[in-house]
Coordinates of C-alpha atoms and ligand atoms in Angstrom, one line a residue:
M1 CA 233.8 147.4 42.4
I2 CA 234.6 147.9 46.1
L3 CA 236.8 145.4 48.1
A4 CA 235.7 145.9 51.9
I5 CA 237.6 144.5 55.0
E6 CA 236.1 144.4 58.5
T7 CA 238.1 143.2 61.5
S8 CA 236.7 145.4 64.3
C9 CA 235.9 142.4 66.7
D10 CA 236.2 138.7 66.3
D11 CA 234.9 138.1 62.8
T12 CA 237.6 138.3 59.9
C13 CA 235.4 139.6 56.9
A14 CA 235.9 140.6 53.5
A15 CA 233.3 141.5 50.7
V16 CA 233.0 142.5 47.1
V17 CA 230.2 145.0 46.5
T18 CA 229.4 147.0 43.3
A19 CA 228.8 150.8 43.4
D20 CA 225.2 150.3 43.1
G21 CA 224.7 147.9 46.0
E22 CA 224.9 144.4 44.5
I23 CA 226.8 142.0 46.8
R24 CA 229.0 139.9 44.8
S25 CA 230.6 138.1 47.8
N26 CA 230.4 138.5 51.5
A27 CA 233.1 136.2 53.2
I28 CA 233.1 135.7 56.9
A29 CA 235.4 133.8 59.2
S30 CA 234.0 133.7 62.7
Q31 CA 236.2 133.3 65.6
G32 CA 233.3 132.3 67.8
L33 CA 234.4 128.8 68.8
L34 CA 238.0 130.2 69.6
H35 CA 236.5 132.5 72.2
E36 CA 233.7 130.3 73.4
Q37 CA 236.1 128.6 76.1
Y38 CA 236.8 132.0 77.5
G39 CA 233.0 133.2 77.6
G40 CA 233.8 136.2 75.7
V41 CA 236.1 137.8 73.1
V42 CA 239.9 137.9 74.2
P43 CA 241.1 140.9 72.2
E44 CA 244.9 139.7 71.8
I45 CA 243.7 136.2 70.5
A46 CA 241.4 138.0 68.2
S47 CA 244.2 140.1 66.8
R48 CA 246.4 137.2 66.2
R49 CA 243.7 135.1 64.5
H50 CA 242.7 138.0 62.2
L51 CA 246.4 138.0 61.1
E52 CA 246.4 134.5 60.1
L53 CA 243.0 134.7 58.4
I54 CA 242.9 138.1 56.5
D55 CA 244.8 137.1 53.4
A56 CA 242.7 133.9 52.9
I57 CA 239.3 135.7 53.5
T58 CA 240.3 138.4 51.1
A59 CA 241.2 135.8 48.5
D60 CA 237.9 134.0 49.3
A61 CA 235.7 137.3 48.7
L62 CA 237.7 137.9 45.5
E63 CA 237.0 134.3 44.3
G64 CA 233.5 134.4 45.4
A65 CA 232.9 137.3 43.3
G66 CA 234.7 135.9 40.4
A67 CA 237.0 139.0 40.4
G68 CA 240.7 139.6 40.8
L69 CA 242.6 142.6 42.3
D70 CA 242.5 144.1 38.8
D71 CA 238.7 144.4 39.0
I72 CA 238.7 146.3 42.2
E73 CA 238.5 150.2 41.9
T74 CA 238.1 151.0 45.7
V75 CA 239.2 149.5 48.8
A76 CA 237.1 150.2 52.0
V77 CA 238.0 149.3 55.5
T78 CA 236.5 149.6 59.1
R79 CA 238.6 152.4 60.8
G80 CA 236.6 152.1 64.1
P81 CA 235.2 151.7 66.7
G82 CA 236.4 148.3 67.9
L83 CA 239.2 146.4 69.4
I84 CA 242.3 148.5 68.4
G85 CA 244.6 145.6 67.6
A86 CA 241.9 143.8 65.6
L87 CA 241.2 147.1 63.7
L88 CA 245.0 147.5 62.9
V89 CA 245.1 144.0 61.3
G90 CA 242.3 145.1 58.8
L91 CA 243.5 148.5 58.3
S92 CA 247.0 147.7 57.5
S93 CA 245.9 145.0 55.1
A94 CA 243.6 147.2 53.4
K95 CA 246.3 150.0 53.0
A96 CA 248.8 147.6 51.5
L97 CA 246.2 146.2 49.0
A98 CA 245.3 149.7 48.0
A99 CA 248.7 151.2 48.0
A100 CA 250.2 148.4 46.0
R101 CA 247.8 149.4 43.0
G102 CA 247.6 153.0 43.9
L103 CA 243.7 152.7 44.5
P104 CA 241.9 155.1 46.7
L105 CA 240.8 154.0 50.1
V106 CA 237.7 154.7 52.2
P107 CA 238.0 154.5 56.0
V108 CA 234.5 153.6 57.3
D109 CA 232.9 153.9 60.7
H110 CA 231.8 150.4 61.6
L111 CA 228.4 151.7 63.0
H112 CA 227.7 153.6 59.8
G113 CA 228.0 150.1 58.1
H114 CA 225.3 148.5 60.3
V115 CA 223.1 151.6 59.8
V116 CA 223.1 151.3 56.0
A117 CA 223.2 147.6 55.7
A118 CA 219.5 147.7 54.5
T119 CA 220.7 150.0 51.4
L120 CA 222.3 146.9 49.9
G121 CA 220.5 144.6 47.4
K122 CA 217.6 144.5 45.0
D123 CA 215.2 146.4 47.3
P124 CA 217.2 149.0 49.2
I125 CA 215.7 151.1 52.0
E126 CA 215.2 154.7 51.1
P127 CA 215.9 157.7 53.4
P128 CA 214.6 159.2 55.5
F129 CA 214.6 156.2 57.9
V130 CA 215.3 155.2 61.4
C131 CA 217.4 152.4 62.4
L132 CA 217.8 150.2 65.5
V133 CA 221.2 148.6 65.9
A134 CA 221.7 146.0 68.7
S135 CA 224.8 143.9 68.9
G136 CA 227.2 142.6 71.4
G137 CA 229.2 145.7 71.5
H138 CA 226.6 148.5 70.4
T139 CA 222.9 149.4 70.9
F140 CA 221.5 152.6 69.4
V141 CA 218.7 154.3 67.4
A142 CA 219.6 156.7 64.5
R143 CA 218.0 158.7 62.0
V144 CA 219.3 158.8 58.3
D145 CA 218.4 161.7 55.9
E146 CA 221.3 161.1 53.5
P147 CA 223.1 157.7 53.5
S148 CA 226.4 159.3 54.0
S149 CA 225.8 160.0 57.7
Y150 CA 223.3 159.3 60.5
R151 CA 222.3 161.1 63.6
L152 CA 222.1 159.4 67.0
L153 CA 218.8 159.6 68.7
G154 CA 219.8 157.3 71.7
E155 CA 222.3 154.7 72.7
T156 CA 222.9 152.4 75.6
L157 CA 224.3 154.1 78.8
D158 CA 225.9 150.7 79.9
D159 CA 225.6 147.3 78.4
A160 CA 224.8 146.6 74.9
A161 CA 221.5 144.5 74.2
G162 CA 223.7 141.4 73.0
E163 CA 225.9 141.8 75.9
A164 CA 222.7 141.6 78.1
F165 CA 221.7 138.5 76.3
D166 CA 225.3 137.0 76.7
K167 CA 225.5 137.8 80.6
G168 CA 222.0 136.6 81.1
A169 CA 222.7 133.3 79.4
R170 CA 225.8 133.0 81.6
I171 CA 223.8 133.4 84.7
L172 CA 221.3 130.7 83.4
G173 CA 224.1 128.4 82.7
L174 CA 223.6 128.5 79.0
G175 CA 226.5 128.6 76.5
Y176 CA 228.1 131.6 74.6
P177 CA 227.2 133.6 72.7
G178 CA 224.1 133.6 74.8
G179 CA 221.5 135.3 72.5
P180 CA 220.7 132.3 70.3
A181 CA 220.5 130.0 73.3
I182 CA 218.2 132.5 75.1
D183 CA 216.1 132.7 72.0
R184 CA 215.7 129.0 71.5
L185 CA 214.9 128.3 75.2
A186 CA 212.4 131.3 75.5
S187 CA 210.2 129.7 72.8
E188 CA 209.4 127.0 75.5
G189 CA 208.8 129.5 78.4
D190 CA 206.3 132.2 79.7
P191 CA 207.4 135.8 79.0
E192 CA 205.2 137.0 81.8
A193 CA 206.3 134.5 84.3
F194 CA 208.8 136.8 86.0
G195 CA 208.7 140.7 86.0
F196 CA 212.1 142.0 85.1
P197 CA 212.8 145.7 85.0
R198 CA 212.3 147.6 81.7
S199 CA 214.5 150.5 81.8
L200 CA 213.9 153.6 79.5
P201 CA 216.7 156.1 80.7
A202 CA 217.3 159.5 79.0
R203 CA 220.6 161.4 79.4
D204 CA 220.8 165.1 80.1
G205 CA 221.5 166.7 76.9
G206 CA 221.0 163.6 74.8
A207 CA 218.2 163.1 72.3
G208 CA 216.2 161.2 74.8
L209 CA 215.8 157.8 73.4
D210 CA 218.6 156.0 75.5
F211 CA 218.7 152.4 76.9
S212 CA 220.1 150.6 80.1
F213 CA 220.5 147.0 80.4
S214 CA 223.0 146.5 83.3
G215 CA 220.2 146.6 86.1
L216 CA 218.2 143.9 84.2
K217 CA 221.4 141.5 84.5
T218 CA 221.7 142.2 88.3
S219 CA 217.9 141.6 88.6
L220 CA 218.2 138.3 86.8
L221 CA 221.3 137.3 89.2
Y222 CA 219.1 138.0 92.3
K223 CA 216.2 136.0 90.9
V224 CA 218.3 133.0 90.3
R225 CA 219.9 133.2 93.8
D226 CA 216.3 133.6 95.5
L227 CA 215.0 130.6 93.4
G228 CA 218.0 128.4 94.2
E229 CA 219.6 125.8 91.9
E230 CA 216.5 123.3 91.5
E231 CA 213.9 125.9 91.1
T232 CA 216.1 127.7 88.6
E233 CA 216.6 124.6 86.6
R234 CA 212.8 123.8 86.5
R235 CA 211.9 127.5 85.4
R236 CA 214.8 128.0 83.1
A237 CA 212.7 128.5 80.0
D238 CA 210.3 130.9 81.9
L239 CA 213.3 132.8 83.2
A240 CA 214.7 133.0 79.6
A241 CA 211.5 134.1 78.1
S242 CA 210.8 136.7 80.8
Y243 CA 214.6 138.0 80.6
Q244 CA 214.4 138.0 76.8
A245 CA 211.0 140.1 76.9
A246 CA 212.7 142.7 79.3
V247 CA 215.6 143.1 76.8
V248 CA 213.2 143.3 73.7
A249 CA 210.6 145.6 75.2
P250 CA 212.8 148.7 75.5
L251 CA 214.2 148.0 72.0
V252 CA 211.0 148.0 70.4
A253 CA 209.7 151.0 72.6
R254 CA 212.6 153.2 71.3
L255 CA 212.2 152.1 67.8
A256 CA 208.6 153.0 67.9
Q257 CA 209.2 156.2 69.6
A258 CA 211.9 157.2 67.1
I259 CA 209.5 156.4 64.1
E260 CA 206.8 158.5 65.5
R261 CA 209.0 161.4 66.8
E262 CA 210.9 161.6 63.4
G263 CA 207.9 161.0 61.3
V264 CA 209.5 158.7 58.9
A265 CA 207.9 155.9 56.8
N266 CA 210.8 153.4 56.7
A267 CA 212.7 151.8 59.5
T268 CA 215.4 149.0 59.7
L269 CA 217.2 146.7 62.2
G270 CA 220.8 145.8 62.3
G271 CA 223.3 144.1 64.5
G272 CA 223.5 140.5 65.8
V273 CA 220.4 140.7 68.1
A274 CA 218.3 141.5 65.0
A275 CA 218.4 137.6 64.8
N276 CA 216.3 137.5 67.9
S277 CA 212.9 136.1 67.0
A278 CA 210.9 138.0 69.7
L279 CA 212.5 141.3 68.6
R280 CA 211.7 140.6 65.0
S281 CA 208.1 139.9 65.6
A282 CA 207.5 142.8 68.0
A283 CA 209.4 145.2 65.7
E284 CA 207.2 143.8 62.8
Q285 CA 204.0 144.3 64.9
A286 CA 205.1 147.8 66.0
C287 CA 205.9 149.0 62.5
H288 CA 202.8 147.4 61.1
D289 CA 200.7 149.2 63.8
L290 CA 202.5 152.7 62.8
G291 CA 202.0 152.1 59.0
V292 CA 205.8 152.0 58.6
R293 CA 207.8 149.6 56.4
L294 CA 210.5 147.7 58.2
W295 CA 213.5 146.2 56.5
I296 CA 215.2 143.4 58.5
P297 CA 218.2 142.4 56.3
P298 CA 219.3 138.8 56.2
H299 CA 221.2 137.6 59.2
A300 CA 224.8 137.8 57.3
L301 CA 224.1 141.4 56.9
C302 CA 223.0 142.0 60.4
T303 CA 226.0 140.5 62.3
D304 CA 229.4 142.0 61.6
N305 CA 230.4 141.6 57.8
A306 CA 232.3 143.6 55.2
A307 CA 229.4 144.0 52.8
M308 CA 227.9 146.7 55.1
I309 CA 231.2 148.4 55.3
A310 CA 231.3 148.4 51.4
A311 CA 227.8 149.7 51.7
A312 CA 228.8 152.9 53.7
A313 CA 231.7 153.3 51.6
R314 CA 229.7 154.1 48.6
F315 CA 228.4 157.1 50.4
S316 CA 231.7 158.3 51.8
E317 CA 234.6 160.4 50.4
P318 CA 237.6 158.2 49.3
L319 CA 241.2 159.2 50.1
A320 CA 243.4 159.2 47.1
Y321 CA 246.9 157.3 47.2
P322 CA 249.1 158.0 49.1
D323 CA 247.1 160.3 51.5
Y324 CA 245.7 157.4 53.6
L325 CA 249.2 155.8 54.4
D326 CA 249.4 157.4 57.8
L327 CA 245.8 156.8 58.7
D328 CA 245.4 155.3 62.1
A329 CA 242.6 152.9 63.5
A330 CA 240.6 154.4 66.3
A331 CA 239.0 152.2 69.2
R332 CA 236.6 155.0 69.5
L333 CA 235.2 157.5 67.0
A334 CA 234.1 161.0 67.8
Ligands
LIG1 O1 226.6 142.0 65.4 P1 227.1 140.7 66.2 O2 227.4 139.4 65.4 O3 228.6 141.1 66.8 C1 228.9 142.3 67.4 O4 228.8 142.2 68.6 O5 229.3 143.3 66.8 O6 226.4 140.5 67.5 C2 226.6 139.5 68.3 C3 225.6 139.6 69.5 C4 225.8 138.6 70.8 O7 225.8 139.3 71.8 C5 224.7 137.5 70.6 O8 224.4 137.0 71.7 C6 223.7 138.3 69.9 O9 224.2 139.1 69.1 N1 222.7 137.4 69.3 C7 221.4 137.2 69.7 C8 220.9 136.3 68.7 N2 221.8 136.0 67.8 C9 222.9 136.7 68.2 N3 220.7 137.9 70.5 C10 219.3 137.5 70.8 N4 218.9 136.5 70.0 C11 219.4 136.0 69.0 N5 218.8 135.0 68.4
LIG2 ZN1 229.0 145.5 64.8

């Protein structure tokens, strides 16, 4: 059994997963409410909170799995990318747990975790597949041939899709996190009421399937200014629906392009934005039209969690004790 720990942002997570991908437990302590009053994650506060929660969450994961530390054969932990102070709490804790028992430790790339989340459970996705990950911190499409690695096909050049939702929600006077609020409000609005820009950029030298969301947020800001307070209030649902459509369209366009270009039969979504109802139905429709099977893991496996870190660890080389003692966290991975 693998005990995995994930503390890259504002969720304190631990999970127990078997080598063949059965999730025995997946414990998460969300700090969402703590950061809500600031309108975003405050790194220093997140680190301190991880420190307070990490032991309890680890105990929770073990208890939920009906296991003790004696049953754990490997410890896995997110090494990056993420908030450096937050990562350090998880990494130190994982090192201590592994070293105390001389267990091997697997350092995991957080994004690799998102990419292979759909390999968990009774109906795992089979490579080759393409994966669209859209969260508050990351937005990219990747191709997987072997679950031990992934190849980036494109990524956001500025804001992440979740960030676009959060910033848009703030402009519309909705709460934080903004994605769920926009999703709810959008169901009462017309996605074609306003024409927001749908950007499909491609970097020089990149694989061609990039994203850009920063112009969209600016465009909403101008629109709200033009409309004025009263009219914005009256048309809030239309604004939310049109804005959401402009975030979702490029996500689905890139997913479809990746599927076609790479010629794969399987695809999956990951990241917190995978909870978005418009994205889910548009991705399902696109995959249906392309004759491709789409895996959308349950919400708890799409948002940050430790089970996906264990999932990635299954396909990665462990470091033997004591080789990992001087391992460092990395805010960015090469
Ligand atoms: O993966 P996640 O939980 O955390 C990281 O950022 O790593 O993703 C959180 C993001 C937030 O930006 C939130 O607004 C967005 O996912 N989100 C949604 C929805 N639920 C969460 N965005 C759109 N629609 C949703 N229903
Ligand atoms: Zn994440």
